[in-house]
Every structure is written in C-alpha cells, then in structure tokens.
XYZ file of C-alpha atoms in Angstrom:
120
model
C 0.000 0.000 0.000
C 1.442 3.147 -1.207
C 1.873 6.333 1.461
C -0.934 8.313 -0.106
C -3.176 5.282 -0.281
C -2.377 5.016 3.849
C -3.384 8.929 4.228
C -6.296 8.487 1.793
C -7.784 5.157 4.343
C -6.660 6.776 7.345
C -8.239 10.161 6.277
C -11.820 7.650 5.274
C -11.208 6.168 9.197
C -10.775 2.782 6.706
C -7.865 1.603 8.715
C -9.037 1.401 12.046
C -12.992 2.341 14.053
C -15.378 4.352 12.556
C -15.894 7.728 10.890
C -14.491 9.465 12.861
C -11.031 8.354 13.567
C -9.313 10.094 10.196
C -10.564 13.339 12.229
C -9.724 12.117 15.363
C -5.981 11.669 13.745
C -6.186 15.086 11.958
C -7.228 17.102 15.166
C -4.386 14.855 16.947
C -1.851 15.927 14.524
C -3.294 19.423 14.363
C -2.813 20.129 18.204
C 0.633 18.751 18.664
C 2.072 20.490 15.437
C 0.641 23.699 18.011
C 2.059 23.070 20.910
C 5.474 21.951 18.992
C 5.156 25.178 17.449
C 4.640 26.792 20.814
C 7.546 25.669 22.092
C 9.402 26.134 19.345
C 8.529 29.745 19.408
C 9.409 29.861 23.493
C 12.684 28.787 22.742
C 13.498 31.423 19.634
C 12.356 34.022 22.038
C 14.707 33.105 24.651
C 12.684 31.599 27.174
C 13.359 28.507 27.456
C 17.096 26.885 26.630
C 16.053 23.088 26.179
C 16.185 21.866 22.814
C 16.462 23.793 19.126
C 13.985 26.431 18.029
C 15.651 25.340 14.489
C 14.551 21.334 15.068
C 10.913 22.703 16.809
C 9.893 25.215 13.882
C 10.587 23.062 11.137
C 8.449 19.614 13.394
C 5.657 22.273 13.744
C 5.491 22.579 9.979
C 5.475 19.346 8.883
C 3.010 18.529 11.305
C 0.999 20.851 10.942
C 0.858 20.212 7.601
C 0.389 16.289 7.975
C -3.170 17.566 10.014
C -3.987 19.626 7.147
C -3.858 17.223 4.463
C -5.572 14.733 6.816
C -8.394 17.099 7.644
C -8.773 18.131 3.513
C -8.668 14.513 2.496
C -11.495 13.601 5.400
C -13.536 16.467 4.617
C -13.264 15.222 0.468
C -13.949 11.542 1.428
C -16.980 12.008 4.067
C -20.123 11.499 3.131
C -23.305 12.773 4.788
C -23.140 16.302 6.795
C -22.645 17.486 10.559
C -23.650 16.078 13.176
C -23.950 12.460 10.924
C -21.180 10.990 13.341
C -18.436 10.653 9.807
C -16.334 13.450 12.014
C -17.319 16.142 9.604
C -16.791 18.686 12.394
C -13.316 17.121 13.819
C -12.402 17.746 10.024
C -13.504 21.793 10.010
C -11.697 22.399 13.073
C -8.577 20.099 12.624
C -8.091 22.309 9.353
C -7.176 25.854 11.446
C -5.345 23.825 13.951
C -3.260 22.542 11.066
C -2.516 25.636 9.389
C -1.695 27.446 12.751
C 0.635 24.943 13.355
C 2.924 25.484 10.316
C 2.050 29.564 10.851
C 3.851 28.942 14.656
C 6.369 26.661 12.849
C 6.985 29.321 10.191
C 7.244 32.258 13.010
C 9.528 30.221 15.158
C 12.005 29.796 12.313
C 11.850 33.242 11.435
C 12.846 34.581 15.009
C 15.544 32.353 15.279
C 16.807 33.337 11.884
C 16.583 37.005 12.984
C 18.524 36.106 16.444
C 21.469 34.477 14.945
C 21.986 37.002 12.449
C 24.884 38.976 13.161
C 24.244 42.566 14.319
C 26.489 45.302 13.127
C-alpha cells in the first residue's frame, strides 16, 4: 500500500474504528504540530534553553501540515453532513489547527533566523 493510499484510508477512518477516527488523527496531529510550534517559538524568544527552536519550527510545519492534508482529504472523502457521526466537524476544526501549526512553525524559524543574524 502506497503512502498516499495510507493517508487516503486513514483520512476515510478505513484503517481502524469508525468515521471518525481520520478526524480524530487530523485534530491529533493538528494540536501537537501547536504546541510543537509553541515551544518552538518559546525557545526562539529566549525563554526557554532546552532543545532547538531550528529542530521545533521546522516539526511544527510538517506537522501541521500532515493535520492539514488529513483534515482536507477527510472532509473530500466524508459522506453525509454534521452532526452524521463521519467526524465532519473534527475535520472543520482540525483544518485551522493545522494551518496554525505550520504559521507557529513558520514564526519560530523566522525569530531564530533574525537572532542568529549577526548585528552590526
């Protein structure tokens, strides 16, 4: 099974439970790409010192992105409308968690870019 047709069942919640479960794993992936873009973002600014802002902005990204597609390919694959128990909701709001994500990703990287620029 090729990697898109893996993203395509999980997305469908064909791999494992019901409906729901390709938003379940698109919210999942939505709000840890956040908080890994949080972080990432603390440590750019200075305020914490454990780990790389570099290593953080860039996981933020690509998981936030991962959440995206997962929420896009859910929302293009359910059938039936809100409140239907497919995890047509899940979907709507894992999309903005998704995209924040690689926005606090993006930020992170930028600050940290900007701090180990050379002043002068």
């Amino acid at each position: 099974m090729s990697a898109s047709a893996v993203l395509i069942a999980a997305a469908e919640g064909g791999i494992i439970g019901d409906g729901r479960t390709g938003a379940n794993l698109a919210l999942g992936a939505g709000l840890l790409g956040l908080v890994i873009g949080w972080l990432a973002l603390a440590r750019a600014g200075g305020r914490t010192g454990t780990g790389s802002a570099r290593t953080g902005g860039r996981s933020a990204i690509a998981v936030g992105a991962v959440g995206t597609v997962l929420a896009v390919l859910h929302l293009a694959t359910s059938s039936g409308g809100p409140g239907t128990g497919n995890g047509l909701v899940g979907a709507v709001v894992a999309v903005p968690l998704g995209l924040g994500a690689v926005f606090l990703g993006r930020r992170a990287l930028t600050r940290f870019r900007r701090a180990a620029q050379p002043t002068g």
